[in-house]
XYZ file of C-alpha atoms in Angstrom:
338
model
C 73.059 93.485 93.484
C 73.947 92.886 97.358
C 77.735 93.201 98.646
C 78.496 89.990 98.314
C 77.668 89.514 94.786
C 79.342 92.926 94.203
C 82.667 91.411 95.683
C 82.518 87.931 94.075
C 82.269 89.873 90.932
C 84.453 92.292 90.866
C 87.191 90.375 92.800
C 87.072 87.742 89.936
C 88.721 90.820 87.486
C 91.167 92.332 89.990
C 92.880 89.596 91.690
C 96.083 92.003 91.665
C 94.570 94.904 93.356
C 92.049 93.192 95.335
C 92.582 94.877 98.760
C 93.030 98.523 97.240
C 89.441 97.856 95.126
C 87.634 96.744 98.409
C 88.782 99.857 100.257
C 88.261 102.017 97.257
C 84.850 101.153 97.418
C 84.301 102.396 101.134
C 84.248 98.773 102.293
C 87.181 99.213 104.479
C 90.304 96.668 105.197
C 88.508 94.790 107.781
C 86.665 93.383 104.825
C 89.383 93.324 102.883
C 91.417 90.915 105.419
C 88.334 88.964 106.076
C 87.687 88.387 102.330
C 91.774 87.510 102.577
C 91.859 85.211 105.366
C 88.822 83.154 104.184
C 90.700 82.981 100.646
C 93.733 81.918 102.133
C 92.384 79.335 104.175
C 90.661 77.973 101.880
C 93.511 77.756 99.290
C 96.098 76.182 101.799
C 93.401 74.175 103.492
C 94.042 75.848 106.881
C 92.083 74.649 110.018
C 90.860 76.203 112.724
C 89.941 79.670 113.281
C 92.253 82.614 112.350
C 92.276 86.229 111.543
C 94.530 88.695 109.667
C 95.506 91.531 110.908
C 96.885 94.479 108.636
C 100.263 95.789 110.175
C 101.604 97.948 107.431
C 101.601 98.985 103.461
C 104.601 98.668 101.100
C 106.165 101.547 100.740
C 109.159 100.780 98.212
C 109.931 97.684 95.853
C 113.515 97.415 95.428
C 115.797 95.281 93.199
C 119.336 94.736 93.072
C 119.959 93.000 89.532
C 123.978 93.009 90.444
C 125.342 91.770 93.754
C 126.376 94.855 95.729
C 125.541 97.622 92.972
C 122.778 100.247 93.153
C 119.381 98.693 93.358
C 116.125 99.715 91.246
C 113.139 100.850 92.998
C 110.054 99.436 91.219
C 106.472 99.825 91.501
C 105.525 96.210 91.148
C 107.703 93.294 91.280
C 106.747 89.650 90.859
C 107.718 87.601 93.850
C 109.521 84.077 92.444
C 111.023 81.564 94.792
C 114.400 82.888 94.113
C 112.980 86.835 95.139
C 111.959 89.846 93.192
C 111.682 90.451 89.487
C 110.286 93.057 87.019
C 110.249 92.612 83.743
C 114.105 90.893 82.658
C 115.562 92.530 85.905
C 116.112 89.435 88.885
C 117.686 90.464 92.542
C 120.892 89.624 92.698
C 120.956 87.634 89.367
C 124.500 89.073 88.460
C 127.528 89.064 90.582
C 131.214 90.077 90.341
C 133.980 88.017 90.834
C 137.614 87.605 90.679
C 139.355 85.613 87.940
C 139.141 82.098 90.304
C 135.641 82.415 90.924
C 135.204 84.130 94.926
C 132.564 86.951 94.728
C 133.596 90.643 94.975
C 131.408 93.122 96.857
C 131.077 96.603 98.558
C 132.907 95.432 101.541
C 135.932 94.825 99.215
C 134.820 97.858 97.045
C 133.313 99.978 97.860
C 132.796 101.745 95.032
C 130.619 99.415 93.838
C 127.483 101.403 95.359
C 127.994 103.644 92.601
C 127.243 101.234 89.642
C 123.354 101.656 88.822
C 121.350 98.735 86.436
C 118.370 99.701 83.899
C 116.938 97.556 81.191
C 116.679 98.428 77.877
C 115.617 96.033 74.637
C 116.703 92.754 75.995
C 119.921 94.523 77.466
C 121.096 95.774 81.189
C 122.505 98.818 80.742
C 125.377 99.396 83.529
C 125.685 103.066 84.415
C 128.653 104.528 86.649
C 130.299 108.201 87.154
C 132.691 109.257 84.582
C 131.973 106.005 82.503
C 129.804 105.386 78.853
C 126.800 103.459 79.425
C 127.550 99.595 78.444
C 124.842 97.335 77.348
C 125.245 93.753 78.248
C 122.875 91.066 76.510
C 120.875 89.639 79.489
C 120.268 86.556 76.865
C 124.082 85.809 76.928
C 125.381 83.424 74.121
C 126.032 79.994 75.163
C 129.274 79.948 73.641
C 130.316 82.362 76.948
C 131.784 80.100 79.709
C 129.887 78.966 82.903
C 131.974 79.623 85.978
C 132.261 77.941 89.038
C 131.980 80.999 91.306
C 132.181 81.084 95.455
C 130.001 82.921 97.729
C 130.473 82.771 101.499
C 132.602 79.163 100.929
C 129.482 77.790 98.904
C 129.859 76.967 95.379
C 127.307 78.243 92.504
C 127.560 78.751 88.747
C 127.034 81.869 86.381
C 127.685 82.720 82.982
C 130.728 84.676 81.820
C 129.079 88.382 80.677
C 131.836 89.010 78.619
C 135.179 91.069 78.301
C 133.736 93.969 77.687
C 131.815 94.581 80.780
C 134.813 93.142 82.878
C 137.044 95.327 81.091
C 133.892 98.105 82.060
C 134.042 96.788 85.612
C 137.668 96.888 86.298
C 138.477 99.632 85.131
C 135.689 101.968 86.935
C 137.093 100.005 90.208
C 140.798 100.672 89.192
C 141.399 97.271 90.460
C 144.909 96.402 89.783
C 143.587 92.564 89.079
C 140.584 91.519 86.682
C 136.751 91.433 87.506
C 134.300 89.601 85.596
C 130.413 89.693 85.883
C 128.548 86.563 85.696
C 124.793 85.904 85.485
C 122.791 83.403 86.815
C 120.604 81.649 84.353
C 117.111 79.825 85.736
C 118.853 76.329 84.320
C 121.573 76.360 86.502
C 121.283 74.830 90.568
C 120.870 78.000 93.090
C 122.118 77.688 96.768
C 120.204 76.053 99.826
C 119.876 79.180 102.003
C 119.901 76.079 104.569
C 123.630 75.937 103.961
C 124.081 79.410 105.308
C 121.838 78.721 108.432
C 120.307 75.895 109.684
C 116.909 77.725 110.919
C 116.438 77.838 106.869
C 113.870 75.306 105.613
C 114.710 72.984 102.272
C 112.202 75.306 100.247
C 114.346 77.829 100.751
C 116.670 78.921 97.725
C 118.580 81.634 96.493
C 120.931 82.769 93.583
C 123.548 85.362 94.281
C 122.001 86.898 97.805
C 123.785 86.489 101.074
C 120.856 84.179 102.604
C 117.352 84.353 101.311
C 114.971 85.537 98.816
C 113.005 88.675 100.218
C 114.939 90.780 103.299
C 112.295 92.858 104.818
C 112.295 96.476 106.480
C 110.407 98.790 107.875
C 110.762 102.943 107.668
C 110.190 103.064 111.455
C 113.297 100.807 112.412
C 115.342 103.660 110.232
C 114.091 106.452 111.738
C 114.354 104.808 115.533
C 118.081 104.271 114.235
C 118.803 107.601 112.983
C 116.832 109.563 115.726
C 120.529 107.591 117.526
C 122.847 108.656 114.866
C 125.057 111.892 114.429
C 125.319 111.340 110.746
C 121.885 109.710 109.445
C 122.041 107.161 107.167
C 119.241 105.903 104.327
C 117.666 103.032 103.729
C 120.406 101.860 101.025
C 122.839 101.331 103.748
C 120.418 98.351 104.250
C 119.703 96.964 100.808
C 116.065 95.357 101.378
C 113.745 94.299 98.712
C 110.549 95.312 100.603
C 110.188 98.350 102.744
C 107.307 98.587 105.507
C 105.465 102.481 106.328
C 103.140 102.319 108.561
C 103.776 100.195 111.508
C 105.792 100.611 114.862
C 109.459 99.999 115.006
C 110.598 97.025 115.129
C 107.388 95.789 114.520
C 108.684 93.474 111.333
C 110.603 91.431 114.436
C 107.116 89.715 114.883
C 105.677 88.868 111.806
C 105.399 85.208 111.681
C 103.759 84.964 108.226
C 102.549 87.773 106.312
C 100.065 87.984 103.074
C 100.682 91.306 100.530
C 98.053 90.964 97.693
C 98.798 86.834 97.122
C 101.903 86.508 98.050
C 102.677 84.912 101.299
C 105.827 84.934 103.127
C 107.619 82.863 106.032
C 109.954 84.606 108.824
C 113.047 82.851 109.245
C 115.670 84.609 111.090
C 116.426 88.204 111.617
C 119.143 89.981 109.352
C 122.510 89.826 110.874
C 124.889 93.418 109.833
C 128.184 93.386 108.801
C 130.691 96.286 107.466
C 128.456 96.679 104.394
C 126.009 98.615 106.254
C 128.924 101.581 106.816
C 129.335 101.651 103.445
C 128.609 105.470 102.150
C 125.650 104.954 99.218
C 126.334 108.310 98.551
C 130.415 109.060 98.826
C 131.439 105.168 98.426
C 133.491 105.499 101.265
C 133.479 102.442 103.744
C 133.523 104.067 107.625
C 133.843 100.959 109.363
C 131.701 102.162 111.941
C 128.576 103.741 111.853
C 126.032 102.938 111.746
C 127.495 99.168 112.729
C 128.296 100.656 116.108
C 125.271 101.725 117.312
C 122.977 98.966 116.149
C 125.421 96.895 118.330
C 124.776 98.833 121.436
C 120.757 97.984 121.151
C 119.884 95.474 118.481
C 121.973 92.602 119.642
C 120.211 88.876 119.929
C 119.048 87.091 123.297
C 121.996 85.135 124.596
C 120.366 81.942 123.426
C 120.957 82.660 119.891
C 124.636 83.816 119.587
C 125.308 80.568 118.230
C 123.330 81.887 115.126
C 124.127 85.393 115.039
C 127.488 86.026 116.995
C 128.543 89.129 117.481
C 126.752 91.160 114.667
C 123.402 93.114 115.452
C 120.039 92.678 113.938
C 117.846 94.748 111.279
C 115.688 93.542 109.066
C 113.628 89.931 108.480
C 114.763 87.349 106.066
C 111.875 85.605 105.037
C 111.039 82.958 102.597
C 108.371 82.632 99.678
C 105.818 80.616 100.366
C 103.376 81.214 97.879
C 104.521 83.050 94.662
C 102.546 86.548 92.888
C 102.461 89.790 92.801
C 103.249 92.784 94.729
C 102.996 96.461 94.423
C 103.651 99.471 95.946
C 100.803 100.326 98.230
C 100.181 97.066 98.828
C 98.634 96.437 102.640
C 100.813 93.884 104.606
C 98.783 91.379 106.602
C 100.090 89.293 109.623
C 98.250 85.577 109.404
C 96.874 85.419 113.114
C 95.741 82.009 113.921
């Protein structure tokens, strides 16, 4: 059987792992991204001629099923419009708020870096220091109330989880006023990520994240930032759902539109930092400073874009989904050249 045969046949059985077979056969990823490109071409009826050109490999898959809480790193995550899933667990899908409605997070507690998710038999299961595990149905009843809820000034929905997990909630935060934890429920309207910034497109939609469905990251940005840092930090100062080994630093700042396994994505705008970043993942304690101080003395935008960004410095790539699927850990990311 010639190459090309070989290919067509075994690509037809491993359309999730179709770069990692080509170059587990020897053939190398120049094949791979040519075998890539032509698909991708042909599926979105690109003209013209193009390329792609492999710039990194996923290194971690992370979710963050409650706003602000402890994210789980995954080997594999479906990609949906609204961002990352694995099995029940959806980024950002669940979110804290006060009794009116406005969102609660680790800038107003900290402590919330603390609370860790994991799924068990249709539940989440909320874990925290010095607390009992609580199980919360992620198929709530619908005789819980919807809630009109406020993040950054725009108005979304989610469904009351209950008073035992706000009870749970509170009471781990030794708030002096009630939390409750809401999901968001694939029925309900999510938020333009146009209303937070214009640069957005329509497509562009999210649930319970700050802006947009996939925030992007490479290891090589951290370690330029830490090799600037007295105290280093980790990569959960950041919160991204995709981290990037494998490619210089910085290097995400340029990539346009990328392809890992069939997913494509669309740059939009670079991350802009606020005080969450100097939140301690490990201690819970919120500095204030560091590592917001130094990013400000190097990572700050061109003049030309302040009215975008401000005054707060940039790390990390918000992109959107353009074409849904599958990704994995190991995964070789592709820039679309055309």
């Amino acid at each position: 059987m010639s190459i090309v045969a070989t290919l067509q046949a075994g690509l037809q059985h491993l359309s999730q792992h179709r770069v990692a077979w080509l170059c587990a056969a020897g053939l190398g990823t120049s094949i791979a991204a040519a075998w890539l490109w032509t698909s991708w071409k042909r599926e979105n009826g690109a003209r013209g001629r193009g390329k792609l050109e492999q710039v990194g490999v996923v290194s971690q898959l992370l979710i963050y099923p409650i706003k602000s809480c402890k994210g789980v790193s995954v080997s594999e995550a479906e990609c949906t419009p609204l961002g990352l899933k694995n099995g029940a667990l959806r980024d950002r899908h669940w979110l804290v708020i006060k009794e009116d409605g406005h969102m609660i997070t680790a800038r107003q507690e900290p402590r919330m870096v603390f609370i860790s998710v994991s799924e068990e038999k249709g539940h989440l299961v909320l874990h925290a220091p010095d607390q009992e595990d609580l199980l919360v149905p992620i198929k709530l009843p619908k005789s819980n109330p919807v809630k009109d809820c406020r993040i950054f000034g725009k108005d979304i929905q989610g469904r009351d989880c209950g008073d035992e997990v706000a009870n749970w909630i509170t009471t781990f935060l030794k708030s002096s006023e009630p939390y409750r934890l809401v999901q968001f429920e694939l029925n309900m309207k999510p938020r333009s990520s146009k209303d937070t910034a214009d640069v957005f497109r329509s497509t562009d939609k999210v649930a319970y994240p700050d802006a947009s469905p996939v925030m992007l990251l490479s290891e090589t940005s951290l370690e330029d930032l830490n090799t600037k840092l007295d105290k280093k930090v980790s990569i959960h100062n950041f919160r991204p759902c995709i981290l990037v080994s494998n490619c210089s630093a910085f290097q995400e700042d340029s990539w346009d539109n990328i392809l890992i396994g069939n997913v494509q994505l669309k740059r939009i705008m670079a991350c802009s930092r606020c005080i969450l970043t100097t939140v301690d993942p490990y201690t819970g304690i919120l500095d204030r400073k560091e590592p917001l101080d130094t990013l400000k003395s190097y990572r700050m935008c061109d003049p030309s874009e302040k009215p975008l960004y401000k005054s707060s410095p940039l790390f990390g790539q918000y992109f959107g989904v353009d074409k849904t699927g599958v990704l994995h850990v190991g995964d070789p990311v592709f820039k679309m050249v055309e």
